[in-house]
XYZ file of C-alpha atoms in Angstrom:
185
model
C 33.755 17.756 -18.748
C 32.150 15.356 -16.290
C 32.412 16.178 -12.637
C 34.008 13.414 -10.533
C 31.578 11.837 -8.123
C 32.217 12.578 -4.510
C 32.084 9.832 -1.899
C 30.565 12.430 0.402
C 27.414 13.273 -1.472
C 25.815 16.422 -0.135
C 22.682 16.302 1.992
C 20.864 18.376 -0.590
C 21.625 15.839 -3.323
C 20.483 12.955 -1.110
C 17.273 14.778 -0.239
C 16.642 15.449 -3.924
C 17.221 11.775 -4.784
C 14.855 10.633 -2.023
C 12.272 13.187 -3.136
C 12.581 12.091 -6.778
C 12.178 8.442 -5.739
C 9.012 9.358 -3.838
C 7.685 11.295 -6.830
C 8.287 8.287 -9.054
C 6.524 5.977 -6.582
C 3.581 8.367 -6.278
C 3.249 8.509 -10.059
C 3.666 4.735 -10.345
C 0.810 4.120 -7.927
C -1.463 6.348 -10.008
C -0.364 4.862 -13.351
C -0.661 1.249 -12.157
C -4.058 1.945 -10.576
C -5.341 3.486 -13.799
C -3.846 1.092 -16.358
C -3.078 -2.088 -14.430
C 0.312 -3.700 -14.108
C 0.490 -5.206 -17.581
C -0.691 -2.130 -19.541
C 1.163 0.484 -17.488
C 4.562 1.577 -18.722
C 7.556 3.175 -17.099
C 7.330 5.814 -19.836
C 3.892 6.811 -18.483
C 5.335 7.043 -14.982
C 8.249 9.163 -16.207
C 5.912 11.458 -18.125
C 3.750 12.027 -15.068
C 6.806 13.014 -13.012
C 8.309 15.092 -15.810
C 11.504 13.079 -16.131
C 13.017 10.771 -18.725
C 12.292 7.054 -18.744
C 16.025 6.256 -18.293
C 15.904 8.213 -15.030
C 13.193 5.822 -13.768
C 15.528 2.934 -14.615
C 18.346 4.670 -12.752
C 16.295 4.233 -9.569
C 14.309 1.062 -10.332
C 15.883 -1.613 -12.507
C 12.578 -2.609 -14.151
C 8.789 -2.295 -13.985
C 8.507 -5.238 -11.599
C 10.832 -3.609 -9.080
C 8.890 -0.356 -9.394
C 5.578 -2.137 -8.783
C 6.985 -4.015 -5.775
C 8.286 -0.733 -4.313
C 4.917 0.968 -4.871
C 3.141 -1.967 -3.240
C 5.562 -1.855 -0.321
C 4.869 1.845 0.067
C 1.132 1.124 0.245
C 1.618 -1.535 2.927
C 3.978 0.734 4.883
C 1.225 3.357 5.009
C -1.266 0.795 6.332
C 1.216 -0.442 8.934
C 1.947 3.124 10.107
C -1.786 3.818 10.381
C -2.392 0.719 12.493
C 0.730 1.312 14.608
C -0.890 4.570 15.664
C -3.980 2.712 16.843
C -4.037 3.197 20.613
C -7.535 2.458 21.815
C -8.452 0.497 24.890
C -10.618 -2.579 25.178
C -13.569 -3.306 22.970
C -13.264 -0.036 21.027
C -10.098 -1.175 19.227
C -11.991 -3.134 16.558
C -14.292 -0.200 15.762
C -11.311 2.161 15.635
C -9.360 -0.234 13.361
C -12.304 -0.250 10.940
C -12.373 3.563 10.970
C -8.624 3.751 10.335
C -8.880 1.457 7.308
C -11.934 3.259 5.909
C -9.982 6.523 6.196
C -7.073 4.999 4.260
C -9.491 3.885 1.559
C -10.714 7.466 1.215
C -7.310 9.141 1.280
C -5.278 6.588 -0.726
C -7.655 4.654 -2.998
C -5.009 4.019 -5.668
C -2.867 2.155 -3.150
C -5.822 -0.090 -2.329
C -6.428 -0.745 -6.029
C -2.745 -1.636 -6.370
C -3.174 -4.347 -3.739
C -6.220 -5.771 -5.503
C -4.304 -5.883 -8.784
C -1.341 -7.580 -7.123
C -3.539 -10.473 -6.014
C -3.901 -11.596 -9.612
C -0.262 -11.221 -10.667
C 1.662 -14.474 -10.600
C 5.118 -12.887 -10.546
C 7.146 -14.299 -7.651
C 8.486 -10.936 -6.424
C 5.037 -9.329 -6.481
C 3.413 -12.298 -4.755
C 6.179 -12.194 -2.134
C 5.573 -8.479 -1.536
C 1.849 -9.162 -1.087
C 2.534 -12.015 1.318
C 4.958 -9.912 3.357
C 2.580 -6.954 3.453
C -0.440 -9.034 4.428
C 1.581 -10.838 7.101
C 2.810 -7.551 8.605
C -0.678 -6.060 8.711
C -2.250 -9.231 10.102
C 0.394 -9.648 12.804
C 0.209 -5.990 13.788
C -3.590 -5.924 14.037
C -3.679 -9.215 15.929
C -1.138 -7.750 18.348
C -3.341 -4.684 18.852
C -6.386 -6.893 19.489
C -4.403 -9.049 21.930
C -3.028 -6.005 23.774
C -6.568 -4.642 24.066
C -7.587 -7.851 25.828
C -10.087 -8.978 23.194
C -11.114 -12.619 23.334
C -10.046 -14.778 20.386
C -7.899 -12.117 18.685
C -6.891 -14.619 15.968
C -10.559 -15.020 14.978
C -11.211 -11.284 15.122
C -8.183 -10.462 12.972
C -9.217 -13.104 10.433
C -12.678 -11.548 10.179
C -11.190 -8.043 10.087
C -8.805 -8.934 7.248
C -11.565 -10.698 5.307
C -13.771 -7.638 5.665
C -10.870 -5.455 4.537
C -10.445 -7.538 1.388
C -14.181 -7.268 0.706
C -13.878 -3.486 1.120
C -11.012 -3.494 -1.396
C -13.067 -5.465 -3.907
C -16.125 -3.254 -3.393
C -14.023 -0.165 -4.018
C -12.271 -1.618 -7.065
C -15.569 -2.671 -8.627
C -17.229 0.629 -7.654
C -19.901 -1.337 -5.813
C -20.160 0.237 -2.334
C -23.156 -1.953 -1.585
C -20.728 -4.888 -1.198
C -18.926 -3.277 1.732
C -19.266 -5.263 4.968
C -21.999 -4.226 7.344
C -21.159 -3.728 11.013
C -23.346 -3.800 14.093
C -23.135 -0.641 16.135
C -21.336 -1.188 19.431
C -22.969 0.399 22.418
């Protein structure tokens, strides 16, 4: 006999649901990074988590929604990393580069996900990329402005362009393409 659902779901159940959602997103990032958006399946994601495919669809209505959520998770991580950037003056640019390079080392699949998303013409995915890029750009420009750097809009443009080149270099496994930086004294 089915148990009636309670309007007051227990904290343990909510925590389990949030944890399961995070596990699905973590697996989705890995599956999409390995197979690409078009070849990846929700069945592969479910298998990696150890759940049924219908359970994935209980949380995400389709593969597109899952990809958008995974992409959003990747951008949220970048935003959190740059929000923590509290360096004064001319050191902020060097520190921002270090923060992004660290993210590339610790979360390479999330970077690959962003590169893949650039070539997907789906409106929801393009919108997620636009929102994510806008958030990162605005945040970094704000950090550069707060640090008192001259022409923060030019610096953030160069920083973002270098970041995209880093993403491409990593995706192509061509580290020699990474941007070169002059050492600041």
